mmCIF file of C-alpha atoms and ligand atoms in Angstrom:
data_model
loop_
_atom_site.group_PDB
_atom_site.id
_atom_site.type_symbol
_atom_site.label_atom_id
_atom_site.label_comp_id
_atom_site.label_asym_id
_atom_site.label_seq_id
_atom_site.Cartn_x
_atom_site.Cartn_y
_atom_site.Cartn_z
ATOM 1 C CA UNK A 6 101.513 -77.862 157.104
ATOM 2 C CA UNK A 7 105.043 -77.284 156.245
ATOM 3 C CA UNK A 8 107.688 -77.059 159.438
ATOM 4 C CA UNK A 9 108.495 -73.359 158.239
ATOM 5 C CA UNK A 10 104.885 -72.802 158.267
ATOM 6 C CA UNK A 11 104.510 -73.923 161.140
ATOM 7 C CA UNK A 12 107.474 -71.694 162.897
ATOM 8 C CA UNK A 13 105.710 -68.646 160.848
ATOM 9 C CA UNK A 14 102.514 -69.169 162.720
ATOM 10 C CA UNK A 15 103.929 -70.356 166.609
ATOM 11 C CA UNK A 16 106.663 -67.922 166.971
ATOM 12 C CA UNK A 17 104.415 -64.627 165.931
ATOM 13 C CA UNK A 18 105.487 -62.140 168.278
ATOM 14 C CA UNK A 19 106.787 -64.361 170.944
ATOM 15 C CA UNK A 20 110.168 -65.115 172.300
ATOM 16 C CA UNK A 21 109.984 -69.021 171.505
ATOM 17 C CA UNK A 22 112.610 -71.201 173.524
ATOM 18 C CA UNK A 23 115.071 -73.513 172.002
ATOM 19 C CA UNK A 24 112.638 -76.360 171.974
ATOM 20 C CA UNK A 25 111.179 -76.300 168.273
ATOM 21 C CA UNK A 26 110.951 -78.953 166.772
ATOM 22 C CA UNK A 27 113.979 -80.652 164.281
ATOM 23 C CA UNK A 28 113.265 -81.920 161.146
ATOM 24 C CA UNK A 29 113.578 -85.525 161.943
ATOM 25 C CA UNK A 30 110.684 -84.991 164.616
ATOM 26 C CA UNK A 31 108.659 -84.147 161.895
ATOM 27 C CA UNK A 32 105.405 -86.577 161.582
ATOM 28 C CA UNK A 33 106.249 -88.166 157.627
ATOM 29 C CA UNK A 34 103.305 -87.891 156.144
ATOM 30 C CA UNK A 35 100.597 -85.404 157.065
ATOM 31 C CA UNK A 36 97.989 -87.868 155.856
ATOM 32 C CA UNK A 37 98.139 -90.235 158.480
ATOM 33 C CA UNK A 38 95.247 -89.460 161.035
ATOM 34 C CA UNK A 39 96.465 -90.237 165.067
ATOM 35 C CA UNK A 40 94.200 -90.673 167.964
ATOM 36 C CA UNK A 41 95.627 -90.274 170.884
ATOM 37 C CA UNK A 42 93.723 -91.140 174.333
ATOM 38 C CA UNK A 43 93.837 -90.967 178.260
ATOM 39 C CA UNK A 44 94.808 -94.552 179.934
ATOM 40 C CA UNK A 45 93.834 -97.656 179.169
ATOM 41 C CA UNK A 46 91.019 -97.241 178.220
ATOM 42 C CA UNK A 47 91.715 -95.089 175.628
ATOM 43 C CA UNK A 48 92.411 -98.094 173.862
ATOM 44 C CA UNK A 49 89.363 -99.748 172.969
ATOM 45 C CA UNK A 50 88.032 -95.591 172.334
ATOM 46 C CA UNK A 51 90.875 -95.162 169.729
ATOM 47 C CA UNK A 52 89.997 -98.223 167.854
ATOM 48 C CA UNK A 53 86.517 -96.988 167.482
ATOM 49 C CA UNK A 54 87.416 -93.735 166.548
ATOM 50 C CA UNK A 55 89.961 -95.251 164.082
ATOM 51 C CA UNK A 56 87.017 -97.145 161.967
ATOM 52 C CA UNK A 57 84.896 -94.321 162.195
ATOM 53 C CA UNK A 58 87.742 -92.359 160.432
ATOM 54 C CA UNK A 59 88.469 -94.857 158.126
ATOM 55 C CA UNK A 60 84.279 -95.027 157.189
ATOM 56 C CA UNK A 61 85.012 -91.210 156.196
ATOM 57 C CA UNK A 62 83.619 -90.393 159.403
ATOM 58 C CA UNK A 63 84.812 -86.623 160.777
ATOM 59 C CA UNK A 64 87.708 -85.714 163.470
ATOM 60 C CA UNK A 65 84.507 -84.783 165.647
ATOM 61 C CA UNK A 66 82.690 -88.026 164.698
ATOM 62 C CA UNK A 67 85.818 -89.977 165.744
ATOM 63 C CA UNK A 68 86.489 -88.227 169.149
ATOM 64 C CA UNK A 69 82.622 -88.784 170.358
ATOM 65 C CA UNK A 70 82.421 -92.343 168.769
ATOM 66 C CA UNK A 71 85.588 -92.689 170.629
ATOM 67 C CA UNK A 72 84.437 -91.194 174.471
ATOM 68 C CA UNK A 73 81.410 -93.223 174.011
ATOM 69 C CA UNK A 74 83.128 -96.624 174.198
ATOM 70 C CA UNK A 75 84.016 -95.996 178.397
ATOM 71 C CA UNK A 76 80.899 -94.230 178.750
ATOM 72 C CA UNK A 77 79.041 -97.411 177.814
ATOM 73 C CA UNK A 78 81.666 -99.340 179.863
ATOM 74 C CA UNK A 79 80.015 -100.216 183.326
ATOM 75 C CA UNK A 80 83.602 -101.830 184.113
ATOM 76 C CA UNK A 81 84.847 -98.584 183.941
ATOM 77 C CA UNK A 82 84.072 -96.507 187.190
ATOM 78 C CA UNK A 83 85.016 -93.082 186.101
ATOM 79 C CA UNK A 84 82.493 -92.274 183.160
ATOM 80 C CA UNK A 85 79.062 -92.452 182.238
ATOM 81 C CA UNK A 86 77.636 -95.571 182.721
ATOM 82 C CA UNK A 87 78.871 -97.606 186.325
ATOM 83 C CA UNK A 88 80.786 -94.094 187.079
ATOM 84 C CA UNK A 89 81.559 -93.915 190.378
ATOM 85 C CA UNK A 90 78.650 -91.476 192.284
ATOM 86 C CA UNK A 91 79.052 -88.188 194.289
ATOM 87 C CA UNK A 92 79.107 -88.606 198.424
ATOM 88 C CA UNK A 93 74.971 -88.746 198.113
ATOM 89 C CA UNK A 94 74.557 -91.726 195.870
ATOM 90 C CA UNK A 95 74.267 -89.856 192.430
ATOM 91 C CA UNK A 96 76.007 -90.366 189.157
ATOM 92 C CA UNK A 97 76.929 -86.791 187.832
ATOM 93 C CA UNK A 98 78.923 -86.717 184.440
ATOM 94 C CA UNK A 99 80.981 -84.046 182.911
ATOM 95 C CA UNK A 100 81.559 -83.656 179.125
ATOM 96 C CA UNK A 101 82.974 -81.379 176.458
ATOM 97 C CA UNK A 102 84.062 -81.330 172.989
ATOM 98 C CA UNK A 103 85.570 -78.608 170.393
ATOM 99 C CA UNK A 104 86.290 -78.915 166.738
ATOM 100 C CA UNK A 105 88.866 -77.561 164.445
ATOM 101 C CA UNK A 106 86.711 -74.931 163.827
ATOM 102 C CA UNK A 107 86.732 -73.614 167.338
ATOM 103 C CA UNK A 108 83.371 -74.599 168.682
ATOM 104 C CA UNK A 109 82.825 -75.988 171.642
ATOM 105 C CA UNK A 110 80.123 -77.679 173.777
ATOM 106 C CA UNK A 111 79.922 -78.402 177.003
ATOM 107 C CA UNK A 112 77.588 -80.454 180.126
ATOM 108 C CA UNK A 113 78.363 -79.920 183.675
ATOM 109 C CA UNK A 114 76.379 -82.294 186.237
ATOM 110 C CA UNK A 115 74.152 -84.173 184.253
ATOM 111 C CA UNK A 116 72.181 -87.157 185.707
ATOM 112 C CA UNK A 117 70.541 -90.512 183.824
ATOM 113 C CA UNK A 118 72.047 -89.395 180.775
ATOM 114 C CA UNK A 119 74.677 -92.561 179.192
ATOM 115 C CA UNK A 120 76.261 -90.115 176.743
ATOM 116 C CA UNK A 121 77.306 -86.622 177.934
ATOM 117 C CA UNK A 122 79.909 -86.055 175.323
ATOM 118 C CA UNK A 123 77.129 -86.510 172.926
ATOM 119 C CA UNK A 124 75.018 -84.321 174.571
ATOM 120 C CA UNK A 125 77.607 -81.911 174.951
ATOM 121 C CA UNK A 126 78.158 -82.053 170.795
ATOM 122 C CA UNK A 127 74.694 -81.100 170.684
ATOM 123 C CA UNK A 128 75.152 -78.334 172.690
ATOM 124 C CA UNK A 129 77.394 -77.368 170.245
ATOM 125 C CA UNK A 130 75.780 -77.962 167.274
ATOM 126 C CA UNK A 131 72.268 -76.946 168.107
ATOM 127 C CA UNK A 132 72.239 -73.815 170.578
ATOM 128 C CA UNK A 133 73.889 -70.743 170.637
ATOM 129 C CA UNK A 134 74.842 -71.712 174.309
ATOM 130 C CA UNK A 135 79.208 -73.546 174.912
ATOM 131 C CA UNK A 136 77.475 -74.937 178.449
ATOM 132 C CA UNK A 137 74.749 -76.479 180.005
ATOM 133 C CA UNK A 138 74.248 -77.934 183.300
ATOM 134 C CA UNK A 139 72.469 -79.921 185.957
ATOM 135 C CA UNK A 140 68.588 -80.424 185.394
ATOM 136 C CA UNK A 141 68.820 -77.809 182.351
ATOM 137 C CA UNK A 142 71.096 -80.267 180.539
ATOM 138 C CA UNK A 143 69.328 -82.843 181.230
ATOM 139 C CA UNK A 144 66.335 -81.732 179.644
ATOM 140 C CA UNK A 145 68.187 -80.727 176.874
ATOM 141 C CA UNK A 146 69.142 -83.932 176.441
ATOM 142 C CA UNK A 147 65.544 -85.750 176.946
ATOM 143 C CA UNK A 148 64.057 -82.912 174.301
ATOM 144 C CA UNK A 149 66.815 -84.640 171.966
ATOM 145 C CA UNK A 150 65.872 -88.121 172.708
ATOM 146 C CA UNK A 151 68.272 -89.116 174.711
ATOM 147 C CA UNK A 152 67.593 -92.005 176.816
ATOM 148 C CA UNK A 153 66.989 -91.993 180.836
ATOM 149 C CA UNK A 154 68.745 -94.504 182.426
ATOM 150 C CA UNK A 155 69.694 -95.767 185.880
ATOM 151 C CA UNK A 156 73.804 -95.129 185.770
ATOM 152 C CA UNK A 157 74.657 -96.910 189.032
ATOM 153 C CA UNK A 158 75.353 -100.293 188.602
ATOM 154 C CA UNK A 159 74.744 -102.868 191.385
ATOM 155 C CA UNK A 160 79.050 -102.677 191.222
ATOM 156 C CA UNK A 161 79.497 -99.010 191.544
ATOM 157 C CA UNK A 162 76.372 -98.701 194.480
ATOM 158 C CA UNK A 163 78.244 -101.140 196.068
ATOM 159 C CA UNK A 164 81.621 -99.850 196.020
ATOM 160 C CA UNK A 165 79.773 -96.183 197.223
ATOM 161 C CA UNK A 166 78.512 -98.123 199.883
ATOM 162 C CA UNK A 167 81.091 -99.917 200.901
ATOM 163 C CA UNK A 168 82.801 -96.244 201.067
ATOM 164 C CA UNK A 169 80.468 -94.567 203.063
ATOM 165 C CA UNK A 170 80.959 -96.741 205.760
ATOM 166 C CA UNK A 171 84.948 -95.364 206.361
ATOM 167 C CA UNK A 172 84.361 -92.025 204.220
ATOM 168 C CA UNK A 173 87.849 -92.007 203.257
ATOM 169 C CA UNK A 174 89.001 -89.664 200.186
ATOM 170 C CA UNK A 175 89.159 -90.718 197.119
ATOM 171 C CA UNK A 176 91.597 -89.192 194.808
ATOM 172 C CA UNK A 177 90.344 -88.620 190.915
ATOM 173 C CA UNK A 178 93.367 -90.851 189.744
ATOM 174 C CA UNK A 179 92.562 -93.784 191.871
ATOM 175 C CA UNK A 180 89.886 -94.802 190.230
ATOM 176 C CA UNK A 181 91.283 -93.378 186.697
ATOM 177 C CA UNK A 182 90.018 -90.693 185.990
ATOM 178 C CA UNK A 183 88.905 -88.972 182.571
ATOM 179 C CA UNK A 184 88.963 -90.450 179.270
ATOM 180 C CA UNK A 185 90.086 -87.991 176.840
ATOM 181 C CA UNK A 186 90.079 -88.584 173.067
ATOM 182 C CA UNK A 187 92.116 -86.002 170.803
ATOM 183 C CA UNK A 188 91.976 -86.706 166.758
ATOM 184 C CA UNK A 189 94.024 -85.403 164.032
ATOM 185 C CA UNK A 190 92.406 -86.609 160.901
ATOM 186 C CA UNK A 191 94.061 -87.047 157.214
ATOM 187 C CA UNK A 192 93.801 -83.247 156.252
ATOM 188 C CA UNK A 193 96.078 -82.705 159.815
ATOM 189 C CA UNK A 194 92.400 -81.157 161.547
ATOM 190 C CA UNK A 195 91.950 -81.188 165.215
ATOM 191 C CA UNK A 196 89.378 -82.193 167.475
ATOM 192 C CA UNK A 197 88.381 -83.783 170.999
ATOM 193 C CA UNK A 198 86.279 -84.828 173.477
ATOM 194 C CA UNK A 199 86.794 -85.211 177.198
ATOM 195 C CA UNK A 200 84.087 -87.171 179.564
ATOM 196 C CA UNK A 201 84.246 -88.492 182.808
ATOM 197 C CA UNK A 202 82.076 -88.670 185.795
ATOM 198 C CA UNK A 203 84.667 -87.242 188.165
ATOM 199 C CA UNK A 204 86.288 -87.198 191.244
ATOM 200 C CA UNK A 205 84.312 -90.714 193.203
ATOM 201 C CA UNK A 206 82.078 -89.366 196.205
ATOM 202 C CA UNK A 207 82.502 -85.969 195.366
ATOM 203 C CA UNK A 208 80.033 -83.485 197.067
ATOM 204 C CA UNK A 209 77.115 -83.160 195.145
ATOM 205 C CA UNK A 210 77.089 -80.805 193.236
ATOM 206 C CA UNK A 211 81.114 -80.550 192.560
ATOM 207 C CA UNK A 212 82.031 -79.562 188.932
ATOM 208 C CA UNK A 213 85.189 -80.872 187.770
ATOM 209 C CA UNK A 214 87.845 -79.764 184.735
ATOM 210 C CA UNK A 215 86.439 -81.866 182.398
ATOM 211 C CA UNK A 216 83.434 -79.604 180.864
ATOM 212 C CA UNK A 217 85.269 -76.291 181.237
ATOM 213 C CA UNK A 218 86.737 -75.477 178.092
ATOM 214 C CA UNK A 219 90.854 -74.586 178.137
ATOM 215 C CA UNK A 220 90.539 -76.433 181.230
ATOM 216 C CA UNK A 221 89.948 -80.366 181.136
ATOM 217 C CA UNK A 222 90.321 -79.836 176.581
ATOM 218 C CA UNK A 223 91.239 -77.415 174.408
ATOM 219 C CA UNK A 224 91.890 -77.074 170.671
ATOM 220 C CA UNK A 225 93.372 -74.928 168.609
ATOM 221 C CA UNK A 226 93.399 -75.623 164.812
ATOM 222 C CA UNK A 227 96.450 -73.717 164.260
ATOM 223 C CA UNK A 228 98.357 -74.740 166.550
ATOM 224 C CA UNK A 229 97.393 -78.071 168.419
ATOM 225 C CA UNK A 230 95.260 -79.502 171.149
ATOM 226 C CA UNK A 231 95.067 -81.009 174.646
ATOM 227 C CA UNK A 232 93.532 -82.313 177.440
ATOM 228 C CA UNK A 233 93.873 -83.376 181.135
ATOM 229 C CA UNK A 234 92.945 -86.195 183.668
ATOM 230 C CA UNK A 235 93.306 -86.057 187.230
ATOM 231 C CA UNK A 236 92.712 -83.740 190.160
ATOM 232 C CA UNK A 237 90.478 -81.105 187.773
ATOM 233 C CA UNK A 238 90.224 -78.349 190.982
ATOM 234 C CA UNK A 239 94.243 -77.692 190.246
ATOM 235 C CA UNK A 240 93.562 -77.897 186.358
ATOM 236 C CA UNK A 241 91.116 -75.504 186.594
ATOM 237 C CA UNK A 242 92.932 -73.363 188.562
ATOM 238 C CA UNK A 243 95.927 -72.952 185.972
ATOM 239 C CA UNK A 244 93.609 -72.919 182.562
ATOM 240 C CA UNK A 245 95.706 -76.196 182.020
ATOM 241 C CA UNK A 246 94.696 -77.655 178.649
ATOM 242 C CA UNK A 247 95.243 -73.467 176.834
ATOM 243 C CA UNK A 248 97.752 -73.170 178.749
ATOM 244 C CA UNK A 249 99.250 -76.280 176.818
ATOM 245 C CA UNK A 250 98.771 -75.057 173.646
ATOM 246 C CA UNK A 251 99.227 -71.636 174.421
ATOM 247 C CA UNK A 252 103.066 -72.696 175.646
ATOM 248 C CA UNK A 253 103.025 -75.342 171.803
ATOM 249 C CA UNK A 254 102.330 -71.813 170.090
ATOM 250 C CA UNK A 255 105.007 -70.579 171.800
ATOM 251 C CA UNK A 256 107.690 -72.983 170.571
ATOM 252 C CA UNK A 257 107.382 -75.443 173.317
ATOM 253 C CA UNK A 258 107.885 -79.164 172.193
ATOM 254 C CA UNK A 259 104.146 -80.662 172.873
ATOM 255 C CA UNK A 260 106.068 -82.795 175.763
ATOM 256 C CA UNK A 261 107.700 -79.985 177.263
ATOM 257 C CA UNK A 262 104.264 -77.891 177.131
ATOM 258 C CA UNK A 263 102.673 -80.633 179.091
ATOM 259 C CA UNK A 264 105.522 -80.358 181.716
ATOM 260 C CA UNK A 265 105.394 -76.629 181.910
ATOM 261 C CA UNK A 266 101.734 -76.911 182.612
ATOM 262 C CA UNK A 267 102.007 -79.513 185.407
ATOM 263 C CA UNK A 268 104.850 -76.888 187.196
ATOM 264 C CA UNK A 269 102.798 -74.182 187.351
ATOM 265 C CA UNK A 270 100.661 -77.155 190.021
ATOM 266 C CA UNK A 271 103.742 -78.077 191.001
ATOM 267 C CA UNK A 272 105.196 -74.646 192.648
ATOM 268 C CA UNK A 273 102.395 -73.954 194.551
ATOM 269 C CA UNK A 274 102.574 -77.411 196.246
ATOM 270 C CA UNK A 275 105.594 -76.569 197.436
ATOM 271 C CA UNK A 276 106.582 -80.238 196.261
ATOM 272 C CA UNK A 277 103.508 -81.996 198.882
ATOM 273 C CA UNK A 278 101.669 -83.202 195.948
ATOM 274 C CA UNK A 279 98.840 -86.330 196.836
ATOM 275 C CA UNK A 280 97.350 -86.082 193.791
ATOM 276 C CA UNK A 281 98.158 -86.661 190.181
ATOM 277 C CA UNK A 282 97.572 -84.659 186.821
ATOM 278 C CA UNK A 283 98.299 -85.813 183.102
ATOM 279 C CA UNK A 284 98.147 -83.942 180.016
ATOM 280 C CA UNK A 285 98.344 -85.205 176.406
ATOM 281 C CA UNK A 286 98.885 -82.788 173.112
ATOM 282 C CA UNK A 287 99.222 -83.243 169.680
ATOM 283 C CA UNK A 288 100.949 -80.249 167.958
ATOM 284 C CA UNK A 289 99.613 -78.990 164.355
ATOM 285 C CA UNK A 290 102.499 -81.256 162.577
ATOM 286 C CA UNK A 291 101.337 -84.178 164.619
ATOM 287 C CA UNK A 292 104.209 -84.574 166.949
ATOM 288 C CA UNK A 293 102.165 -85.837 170.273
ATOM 289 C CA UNK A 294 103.690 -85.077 173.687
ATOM 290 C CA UNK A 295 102.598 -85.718 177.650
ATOM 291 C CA UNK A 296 103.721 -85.453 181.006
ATOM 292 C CA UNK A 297 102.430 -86.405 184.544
ATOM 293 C CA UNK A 298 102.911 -85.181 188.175
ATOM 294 C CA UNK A 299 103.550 -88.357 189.604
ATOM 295 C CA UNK A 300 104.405 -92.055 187.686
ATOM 296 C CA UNK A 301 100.995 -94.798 186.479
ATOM 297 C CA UNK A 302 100.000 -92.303 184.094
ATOM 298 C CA UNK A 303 99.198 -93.720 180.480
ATOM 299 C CA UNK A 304 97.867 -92.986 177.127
ATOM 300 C CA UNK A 305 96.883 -94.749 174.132
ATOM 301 C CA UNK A 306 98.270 -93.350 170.798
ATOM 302 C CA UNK A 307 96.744 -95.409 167.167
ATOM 303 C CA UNK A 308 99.019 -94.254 164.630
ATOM 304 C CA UNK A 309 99.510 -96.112 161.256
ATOM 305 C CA UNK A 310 96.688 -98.315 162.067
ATOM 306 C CA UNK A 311 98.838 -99.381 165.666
ATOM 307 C CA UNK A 312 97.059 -98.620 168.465
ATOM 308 C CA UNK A 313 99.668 -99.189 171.391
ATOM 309 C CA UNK A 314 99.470 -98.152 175.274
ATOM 310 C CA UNK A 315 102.278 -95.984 176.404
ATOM 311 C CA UNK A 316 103.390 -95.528 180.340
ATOM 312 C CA UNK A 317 104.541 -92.462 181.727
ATOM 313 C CA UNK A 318 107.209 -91.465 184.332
ATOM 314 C CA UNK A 319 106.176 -88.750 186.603
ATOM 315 C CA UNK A 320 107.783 -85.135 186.505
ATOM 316 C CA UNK A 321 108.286 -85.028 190.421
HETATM 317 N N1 LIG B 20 89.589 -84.614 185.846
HETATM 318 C C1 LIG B 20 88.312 -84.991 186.224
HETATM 319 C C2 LIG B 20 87.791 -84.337 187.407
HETATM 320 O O1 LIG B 20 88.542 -83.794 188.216
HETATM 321 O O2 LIG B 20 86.599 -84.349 187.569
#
């Protein structure tokens, strides 16, 4: 897509603010595919989304090739497998993905299951449902042959019951939250996938941003895509992930977007925030952009065949 293309399609009928984009901002060459993830261990996920790109693999194949790799990662406590359990003991996992064509999929609370996000693709691809949940979605996945598995690891049941002893709250970001994985691919199509196994010693039964589409991921094929990690209750609550892309449609820079997202938390904390959010975007023209409440935030962005990690200073 051309910049004045782009300006034709984000500025329709909206006042856009002096933030669009110069011509030196522009991504060269609309060929080169980006992956851009949540944290650390977005890294590893990027890679693996990167070869599956470069096999001729789809945007969609590379986001859920990519969410899989911390889902399988028992050293990483907040998704799928070793994910740290609700306040009972249990491993619950969130999931969604959309594709450039606007579909979506979704699994809320799902048990013994390793790979939500690919459960959640099925959703998409095989009913004419966006969300499943719970025991429903678990069957769903079992009637697909998805494996049952154990997902608390000797680690993760010790860690829960190490906590239960003090009961002290655990914030989403302290044990790192979601892994989000958001592809352009070489014909400039969007995709992602978000997973995550939420907020550690949750109630049972709690439902966080992650699965909720415009919430914890959204993507738009005109106009760009994001998604969150951290405290998904406040993410919810302000639609964060559209919101994002809604505010890149209307001229915000993708970085700015992210920032105007988080204020909208931000206001109605009066400043008293304990808790942290993060959002990542990639606009149509493959500028990327991001901004977090509070500093330790980072994403992993594999462009030209580099996959690097980048930190991020908190807004507040
Ligand atoms: N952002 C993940 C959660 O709140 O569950």
């Amino acid at each position: 897509m051309k910049r004045r293309d782009f300006l034709k399609t984000s500025a329709i009928g909206i006042t856009a603010p002096s933030i669009l984009m110069s011509d030196d901002e522009i991504k060269p060459n609309m060929n080169d595919p980006l992956i851009l993830s949540t944290w650390e261990h977005g890294l590893p996920a990027n890679d693996v989304a990167w070869k599956v790109l470069q096999n001729g693999g789809s945007a969609m194949d590379a986001a859920e090739a990519g969410a899989k790799v911390p889902e399988a990662d028992p050293t990483s406590t907040s998704v799928g497998f070793g994910g740290l359990p609700d306040e009972q003991g249990n491993v619950t996992l969130d999931a969604c993905v959309m594709d450039s064509d606007g579909n979506a999929g979704s699994v809320a609370f799902l048990q013994n299951i390793k790979h939500p996000v690919s459960v959640a693709r099925k959703v998409m691809e095989e009913t004419k449902h966006v969300m499943l949940v719970g025991e429903g979605a678990r069957q769903f996945a079992v009637s697909h042959g998805f494996e049952e598995i154990d997902l608390l690891t000797d680690e993760s049941k010790m860690a829960w019951e190490k906590w239960k002893k003090k009961r002290r709250e655990m914030m989403p970001h302290e044990t790192h939250d979601t892994i989000s994985v958001l592809v352009q691919d070489k014909n400039g199509d969007l995709t992602g996938a978000c997973t995550t196994s939420g907020w550690a010693y949750k109630m049972h039964g709690r439902v966080g941003d992650s699965p909720i589409i415009g919430a914890g991921l959204f993507v738009d094929n005109e106009i760009g895509c994001a998604a969150a990690t951290g405290l998904g209750e406040e993410v919810i609550k302000t639609t964060g992930s559209f919101l994002v892309v809604e505010l890149m449609r209307q001229g915000y820079d993708p970085t700015a977007a992210c920032e105007e997202a988080l204020n909208r938390v931000i206001k109605k904390h009066n400043g008293n925030l304990d808790f942290q959010i993060a959002y990542i975007a990639i606009r149509k023209d493959g500028k990327i952009g991001s901004a977090c409440i509070k500093d330790g935030f980072e994403y992993a962005l594999l462009q030209k065949g580099k996959n690097n990690l980048h930190k991020i200073k908190g807004t507040i």
